N, CA, C and O atoms as a MOPAC input file, in Angstrom:
PM7 MOZYME 1SCF
protein

 N    -21.03000 1    40.11600 1     9.60900 1
 C    -19.87300 1    39.96800 1     8.75800 1
 C    -19.80300 1    38.52200 1     8.27000 1
 O    -19.92100 1    37.58600 1     9.06100 1
 N    -19.61400 1    38.35200 1     6.98800 1
 C    -19.57100 1    37.01400 1     6.39200 1
 C    -18.19200 1    36.39100 1     6.59300 1
 O    -17.16300 1    37.06300 1     6.52400 1
 N    -18.21100 1    35.11200 1     6.83700 1
 C    -16.95600 1    34.38400 1     6.98600 1
 C    -16.30800 1    34.17500 1     5.62000 1
 O    -17.01000 1    34.04100 1     4.61800 1
 N    -14.98200 1    34.14600 1     5.57000 1
 C    -14.31500 1    33.92200 1     4.28300 1
 C    -14.57900 1    32.50100 1     3.77700 1
 O    -14.77200 1    31.57000 1     4.55800 1
 N    -14.58300 1    32.36600 1     2.47600 1
 C    -14.81300 1    31.05200 1     1.88400 1
 C    -13.58700 1    30.18000 1     2.07200 1
 O    -12.45100 1    30.63200 1     1.93000 1
 N    -13.83300 1    28.96500 1     2.38400 1
 C    -12.75000 1    28.04000 1     2.67600 1
 C    -12.14300 1    27.43800 1     1.41500 1
 O    -10.98200 1    27.02900 1     1.42800 1
 N    -12.89800 1    27.37900 1     0.34100 1
 C    -12.40600 1    26.70500 1    -0.86200 1
 C    -11.17500 1    27.37600 1    -1.44600 1
 O    -10.26300 1    26.68900 1    -1.90600 1
 N    -11.12900 1    28.70100 1    -1.43700 1
 C     -9.95700 1    29.40200 1    -1.95200 1
 C     -8.71400 1    29.07400 1    -1.15000 1
 O     -7.64100 1    28.86000 1    -1.71500 1
 N     -8.85700 1    29.03600 1     0.15900 1
 C     -7.71900 1    28.69900 1     1.01700 1
 C     -7.27200 1    27.26100 1     0.78400 1
 O     -6.07600 1    26.97300 1     0.75100 1
 N     -8.22900 1    26.37200 1     0.62500 1
 C     -7.87000 1    24.97700 1     0.36700 1
 C     -7.10300 1    24.83700 1    -0.94100 1
 O     -6.10800 1    24.11600 1    -1.01400 1
 N     -7.57100 1    25.52700 1    -1.96400 1
 C     -6.88100 1    25.46400 1    -3.25000 1
 C     -5.47700 1    26.05200 1    -3.15400 1
 O     -4.54600 1    25.55700 1    -3.79000 1
 N     -5.32900 1    27.09300 1    -2.37100 1
 C     -4.03100 1    27.75100 1    -2.26000 1
 C     -3.01900 1    26.90800 1    -1.50500 1
 O     -1.84000 1    26.87800 1    -1.85900 1
 N     -3.47400 1    26.23000 1    -0.47800 1
 C     -2.54300 1    25.53300 1     0.39900 1
 C     -2.59000 1    24.01800 1     0.27500 1
 O     -2.06600 1    23.31000 1     1.13500 1
 N     -3.20000 1    23.52400 1    -0.76500 1
 C     -3.23700 1    22.07200 1    -0.93500 1
 C     -3.05500 1    21.72600 1    -2.39800 1
 O     -2.84800 1    22.59600 1    -3.24300 1
 N     -3.13400 1    20.47900 1    -2.66800 1
 C     -2.89900 1    19.98200 1    -4.01100 1
 C     -4.21800 1    19.59700 1    -4.67000 1
 O     -4.27600 1    18.59800 1    -5.38700 1
 N     -5.27900 1    20.36900 1    -4.44100 1
 C     -6.60600 1    20.02500 1    -4.92200 1
 C     -6.88300 1    20.59900 1    -6.30500 1
 O     -7.81100 1    20.15800 1    -6.98400 1
 N     -6.10900 1    21.55100 1    -6.71700 1
 C     -6.37600 1    22.17900 1    -8.00700 1
 C     -6.09700 1    21.20600 1    -9.14000 1
 O     -5.32300 1    20.26100 1    -8.98800 1
 N     -6.72600 1    21.44400 1   -10.25500 1
 C     -6.57300 1    20.57700 1   -11.41300 1
 C     -5.13600 1    20.63900 1   -11.90800 1
 O     -4.55300 1    21.71400 1   -12.05200 1
 N     -4.58600 1    19.46900 1   -12.16100 1
 C     -3.23500 1    19.40500 1   -12.68300 1
 C     -3.30000 1    19.02400 1   -14.15300 1
 O     -4.08800 1    18.16400 1   -14.54700 1
 N     -2.47600 1    19.66200 1   -14.95000 1
 C     -2.47600 1    19.38200 1   -16.37600 1
 C     -1.60400 1    18.18500 1   -16.72200 1
 O     -1.83900 1    17.51900 1   -17.73000 1
 N     -0.61100 1    17.90900 1   -15.91000 1
 C      0.32800 1    16.84200 1   -16.23300 1
 C      0.19100 1    15.70500 1   -15.22800 1
 O      0.60700 1    15.82900 1   -14.07700 1
 N     -0.38900 1    14.61200 1   -15.66800 1
 C     -0.56000 1    13.44600 1   -14.80800 1
 C      0.47100 1    12.36200 1   -15.09900 1
 O      0.42900 1    11.29900 1   -14.48000 1
 N      1.37300 1    12.60100 1   -16.00300 1
 C      2.31300 1    11.55600 1   -16.40500 1
 C      3.20400 1    11.11900 1   -15.24500 1
 O      3.54200 1     9.94000 1   -15.14000 1
 N      3.58400 1    12.04200 1   -14.38100 1
 C      4.43400 1    11.68500 1   -13.24700 1
 C      3.69200 1    10.75200 1   -12.29900 1
 O      4.25700 1     9.76600 1   -11.82800 1
 N      2.43200 1    11.06000 1   -12.01800 1
 C      1.63400 1    10.19700 1   -11.15200 1
 C      1.44000 1     8.83700 1   -11.79600 1
 O      1.49500 1     7.81200 1   -11.11700 1
 N      1.21600 1     8.82100 1   -13.09500 1
 C      1.03300 1     7.57300 1   -13.82100 1
 C      2.30700 1     6.73700 1   -13.77000 1
 O      2.25100 1     5.52200 1   -13.58000 1
 N      3.45100 1     7.38800 1   -13.93900 1
 C      4.72700 1     6.68100 1   -13.86000 1
 C      4.94100 1     6.09100 1   -12.47500 1
 O      5.40500 1     4.95800 1   -12.34300 1
 N      4.60300 1     6.85400 1   -11.44200 1
 C      4.73600 1     6.35600 1   -10.07700 1
 C      3.87500 1     5.12200 1    -9.86300 1
 O      4.31700 1     4.14100 1    -9.26500 1
 N      2.65000 1     5.17500 1   -10.35200 1
 C      1.74400 1     4.04400 1   -10.21200 1
 C      2.27200 1     2.82300 1   -10.95600 1
 O      2.22500 1     1.70900 1   -10.43500 1
 N      2.76900 1     3.02400 1   -12.15700 1
 C      3.32000 1     1.91200 1   -12.93600 1
 C      4.54800 1     1.32400 1   -12.23900 1
 O      4.72900 1     0.10700 1   -12.22700 1
 N      5.38500 1     2.17700 1   -11.66300 1
 C      6.55700 1     1.68900 1   -10.93900 1
 C      6.14300 1     0.87000 1    -9.72200 1
 O      6.72700 1    -0.18000 1    -9.45100 1
 N      5.13800 1     1.34500 1    -8.98900 1
 C      4.65800 1     0.60900 1    -7.82300 1
 C      4.09400 1    -0.74400 1    -8.23300 1
 O      4.35500 1    -1.75600 1    -7.58300 1
 N      3.31800 1    -0.75700 1    -9.31700 1
 C      2.73300 1    -2.01400 1    -9.78200 1
 C      3.80000 1    -2.99700 1   -10.23300 1
 O      3.71600 1    -4.18700 1    -9.92900 1
 N      4.79800 1    -2.51300 1   -10.95300 1
 C      5.84500 1    -3.42100 1   -11.42000 1
 C      6.67400 1    -3.94600 1   -10.24900 1
 O      7.08400 1    -5.10700 1   -10.25100 1
 N      6.92200 1    -3.09900 1    -9.25200 1
 C      7.66500 1    -3.54400 1    -8.07300 1
 C      6.87600 1    -4.61200 1    -7.30900 1
 O      7.43900 1    -5.61500 1    -6.87000 1
 N      5.57000 1    -4.38600 1    -7.15700 1
 C      4.72200 1    -5.36100 1    -6.48200 1
 C      4.68100 1    -6.66600 1    -7.25900 1
 O      4.72500 1    -7.74500 1    -6.66700 1
 N      4.59600 1    -6.57400 1    -8.58300 1
 C      4.56800 1    -7.77000 1    -9.42400 1
 C      5.86400 1    -8.56500 1    -9.26000 1
 O      5.82700 1    -9.79100 1    -9.15500 1
 N      7.00300 1    -7.88000 1    -9.23700 1
 C      8.28400 1    -8.55900 1    -9.04500 1
 C      8.33700 1    -9.25100 1    -7.68600 1
 O      8.83100 1   -10.37300 1    -7.57800 1
 N      7.82600 1    -8.58200 1    -6.64600 1
 C      7.81900 1    -9.18100 1    -5.31300 1
 C      6.95400 1   -10.43000 1    -5.28600 1
 O      7.33100 1   -11.44100 1    -4.69300 1
 N      5.79600 1   -10.36000 1    -5.92700 1
 C      4.90200 1   -11.51000 1    -5.94800 1
 C      5.50000 1   -12.66500 1    -6.73800 1
 O      5.34000 1   -13.82600 1    -6.36100 1
 N      6.18100 1   -12.35500 1    -7.81900 1
 C      6.77900 1   -13.40300 1    -8.63500 1
 C      7.95100 1   -14.06700 1    -7.91600 1
 O      8.19800 1   -15.25800 1    -8.10700 1
 N      8.66500 1   -13.31700 1    -7.09900 1
 C      9.79900 1   -13.88800 1    -6.38100 1
 C      9.36600 1   -14.58600 1    -5.09100 1
 O     10.14600 1   -15.32500 1    -4.49100 1
 N      8.14200 1   -14.35500 1    -4.67400 1
 C      7.63100 1   -14.98900 1    -3.46400 1
 C      7.39800 1   -16.47000 1    -3.71100 1
 O      6.94300 1   -16.86200 1    -4.78600 1
 N      7.70200 1   -17.27300 1    -2.73900 1
 C      7.51500 1   -18.71000 1    -2.88100 1
 C      6.17100 1   -19.16400 1    -2.32600 1
 O      5.91300 1   -20.36500 1    -2.24400 1
 N      5.32800 1   -18.24100 1    -1.95100 1
 C      4.01400 1   -18.57300 1    -1.42100 1
 C      3.07800 1   -18.92400 1    -2.56800 1
 O      2.91900 1   -18.14700 1    -3.51000 1
 N      2.46400 1   -20.09100 1    -2.48600 1
 C      1.52800 1   -20.52600 1    -3.51600 1
 C      0.20800 1   -20.89300 1    -2.86500 1
 O      0.12000 1   -21.05300 1    -1.64700 1
 N     -0.81700 1   -21.02500 1    -3.69700 1
 C     -2.13700 1   -21.39600 1    -3.20000 1
 C     -2.08400 1   -22.78600 1    -2.55700 1
 O     -2.70900 1   -23.02100 1    -1.52300 1
 N     -1.33900 1   -23.69700 1    -3.17300 1
 C     -1.21900 1   -25.06000 1    -2.62600 1
 C     -0.56900 1   -25.04300 1    -1.24400 1
 O     -0.96700 1   -25.79800 1    -0.35700 1
 N      0.42300 1   -24.18800 1    -1.06400 1
 C      1.08200 1   -24.09600 1     0.24000 1
 C      0.13300 1   -23.53800 1     1.30000 1
 O      0.16500 1   -23.96500 1     2.45400 1
 N     -0.70600 1   -22.59100 1     0.90800 1
 C     -1.68600 1   -22.03800 1     1.84900 1
 C     -2.66700 1   -23.11900 1     2.27300 1
 O     -2.94800 1   -23.27800 1     3.46100 1
 N     -3.19100 1   -23.86400 1     1.30000 1
 C     -4.15600 1   -24.92800 1     1.59400 1
 C     -3.50800 1   -26.00000 1     2.46100 1
 O     -4.12400 1   -26.47200 1     3.41700 1
 N     -2.28000 1   -26.39100 1     2.14600 1
 C     -1.58100 1   -27.41100 1     2.94200 1
 C     -1.36700 1   -26.92200 1     4.37100 1
 O     -1.52900 1   -27.69200 1     5.31800 1
 N     -1.00600 1   -25.65900 1     4.53400 1
 C     -0.82400 1   -25.09400 1     5.86600 1
 C     -2.11500 1   -25.17500 1     6.66600 1
 O     -2.10300 1   -25.54200 1     7.84100 1
 N     -3.23000 1   -24.83100 1     6.02400 1
 C     -4.53400 1   -24.88100 1     6.69800 1
 C     -4.85000 1   -26.31200 1     7.10500 1
 O     -5.29700 1   -26.55900 1     8.22500 1
 N     -4.61800 1   -27.26300 1     6.19000 1
 C     -4.90900 1   -28.66700 1     6.49300 1
 C     -4.03500 1   -29.19600 1     7.62500 1
 O     -4.50200 1   -29.97100 1     8.45900 1
 N     -2.78100 1   -28.78400 1     7.65900 1
 C     -1.84600 1   -29.29200 1     8.66300 1
 C     -2.04800 1   -28.68100 1    10.04800 1
 O     -1.76300 1   -29.33300 1    11.05200 1
 N     -2.53200 1   -27.44600 1    10.11800 1
 C     -2.55300 1   -26.73800 1    11.39600 1
 C     -3.93500 1   -26.51500 1    12.00500 1
 O     -4.03800 1   -26.01200 1    13.12400 1
 N     -4.99000 1   -26.87700 1    11.29600 1
 C     -6.33000 1   -26.64400 1    11.82300 1
 C     -7.13000 1   -27.93800 1    11.85400 1
 O     -6.89800 1   -28.85000 1    11.06000 1
 N     -8.08200 1   -27.99900 1    12.79300 1
 C     -8.95900 1   -29.17100 1    12.80500 1
 C    -10.04000 1   -29.00900 1    11.73500 1
 O    -10.16000 1   -27.95200 1    11.11500 1
 N    -10.82400 1   -30.06700 1    11.52800 1
 C    -11.79400 1   -30.10000 1    10.41900 1
 C    -12.79900 1   -28.95100 1    10.47600 1
 O    -13.12100 1   -28.35700 1     9.44700 1
 N    -13.28900 1   -28.63800 1    11.66100 1
 C    -14.29400 1   -27.58300 1    11.78700 1
 C    -13.70600 1   -26.22700 1    11.39700 1
 O    -14.33900 1   -25.45100 1    10.68100 1
 N    -12.50300 1   -25.95400 1    11.86800 1
 C    -11.84200 1   -24.69600 1    11.52600 1
 C    -11.47500 1   -24.64400 1    10.04500 1
 O    -11.52200 1   -23.58300 1     9.42300 1
 N    -11.10600 1   -25.81100 1     9.48300 1
 C    -10.75600 1   -25.87300 1     8.06500 1
 C    -11.92600 1   -25.44800 1     7.18900 1
 O    -11.74300 1   -24.72800 1     6.20800 1
 N    -13.12800 1   -25.89300 1     7.54400 1
 C    -14.30300 1   -25.54200 1     6.75100 1
 C    -14.51300 1   -24.02900 1     6.74500 1
 O    -14.80700 1   -23.43700 1     5.70600 1
 N    -14.36400 1   -23.42800 1     7.88700 1
 C    -14.52900 1   -21.97800 1     7.98600 1
 C    -13.46900 1   -21.24200 1     7.16300 1
 O    -13.78500 1   -20.32400 1     6.40600 1
 N    -12.21900 1   -21.65200 1     7.32000 1
 C    -11.12200 1   -21.00500 1     6.60000 1
 C    -11.25200 1   -21.24500 1     5.09900 1
 O    -10.99200 1   -20.34000 1     4.30600 1
 N    -11.65000 1   -22.45400 1     4.70100 1
 C    -11.82000 1   -22.74300 1     3.27800 1
 C    -12.89500 1   -21.85300 1     2.66400 1
 O    -12.76100 1   -21.41600 1     1.52100 1
 N    -13.95200 1   -21.58600 1     3.41100 1
 C    -14.98000 1   -20.66700 1     2.92800 1
 C    -14.42700 1   -19.27100 1     2.71200 1
 O    -14.72800 1   -18.62100 1     1.71000 1
 N    -13.62200 1   -18.81500 1     3.65200 1
 C    -13.00300 1   -17.48800 1     3.51900 1
 C    -12.00700 1   -17.46100 1     2.35000 1
 O    -11.91000 1   -16.46600 1     1.63100 1
 N    -11.27500 1   -18.55700 1     2.17400 1
 C    -10.32600 1   -18.61500 1     1.06300 1
 C    -11.04800 1   -18.58900 1    -0.28200 1
 O    -10.58400 1   -17.95200 1    -1.22800 1
 N    -12.18300 1   -19.28300 1    -0.36700 1
 C    -12.97300 1   -19.25600 1    -1.60400 1
 C    -13.44900 1   -17.83500 1    -1.90500 1
 O    -13.38900 1   -17.37400 1    -3.04500 1
 N    -13.91700 1   -17.15600 1    -0.87100 1
 C    -14.36200 1   -15.76900 1    -1.03900 1
 C    -13.20800 1   -14.88900 1    -1.51200 1
 O    -13.37300 1   -14.05300 1    -2.40100 1
 N    -12.05300 1   -15.08400 1    -0.91400 1
 C    -10.86500 1   -14.32500 1    -1.29900 1
 C    -10.48100 1   -14.60600 1    -2.74900 1
 O    -10.13700 1   -13.68700 1    -3.49200 1
 N    -10.53800 1   -15.86600 1    -3.14700 1
 C    -10.20000 1   -16.23800 1    -4.51800 1
 C    -11.17100 1   -15.61600 1    -5.51300 1
 O    -10.75300 1   -15.12400 1    -6.56200 1
 N    -12.45200 1   -15.63400 1    -5.19700 1
 C    -13.45000 1   -15.02500 1    -6.08000 1
 C    -13.22300 1   -13.51900 1    -6.20800 1
 O    -13.33000 1   -12.95900 1    -7.29900 1
 N    -12.91000 1   -12.87500 1    -5.09600 1
 C    -12.64100 1   -11.43100 1    -5.13200 1
 C    -11.40600 1   -11.13600 1    -5.98000 1
 O    -11.38700 1   -10.17200 1    -6.74500 1
 N    -10.37800 1   -11.96700 1    -5.84000 1
 C     -9.15800 1   -11.76800 1    -6.62900 1
 C     -9.44000 1   -11.94700 1    -8.11500 1
 O     -8.90600 1   -11.20700 1    -8.94200 1
 N    -10.26700 1   -12.91400 1    -8.45600 1
 C    -10.61800 1   -13.12300 1    -9.86600 1
 C    -11.38700 1   -11.93400 1   -10.41500 1
 O    -11.16000 1   -11.51700 1   -11.55100 1
 N    -12.29700 1   -11.38500 1    -9.61700 1
 C    -13.06300 1   -10.21800 1   -10.06300 1
 C    -12.15900 1    -9.00700 1   -10.24800 1
 O    -12.33000 1    -8.23800 1   -11.19400 1
 N    -11.20900 1    -8.83900 1    -9.35500 1
 C    -10.26600 1    -7.72500 1    -9.47500 1
 C     -9.40700 1    -7.90900 1   -10.72200 1
 O     -9.10900 1    -6.94600 1   -11.42800 1
 N     -9.00900 1    -9.16000 1   -10.98600 1
 C     -8.19400 1    -9.44000 1   -12.16200 1
 C     -8.91600 1    -9.16100 1   -13.46200 1
 O     -8.28700 1    -8.79800 1   -14.45600 1
 N    -10.23200 1    -9.32700 1   -13.46800 1
 C    -11.01600 1    -9.08500 1   -14.68400 1
 C    -11.17300 1    -7.60400 1   -14.97300 1
 O    -11.27800 1    -7.20000 1   -16.13100 1
 N    -11.19000 1    -6.79600 1   -13.92600 1
 C    -11.43700 1    -5.35700 1   -14.13700 1
 C    -10.18000 1    -4.58500 1   -14.39200 1
 O    -10.22900 1    -3.37100 1   -14.58700 1

């Protein structure tokens, strides 16, 4: 006896089927992005404050390591901003 196909059950009981209207999802995404943008704009955290914190709280050897990670983070952020 053959086992029943799982794909039909998945389509019936999940949200995997093709949806014709994506505007609601798009609106949700835009709302999330605008909310995040507002939070970032109201935040007083700046790159200079991060660098100053690192300089004030870490010794030279640790600073070099953290600065390398910060450079990597900055490059990744720039790449994300371009796409």
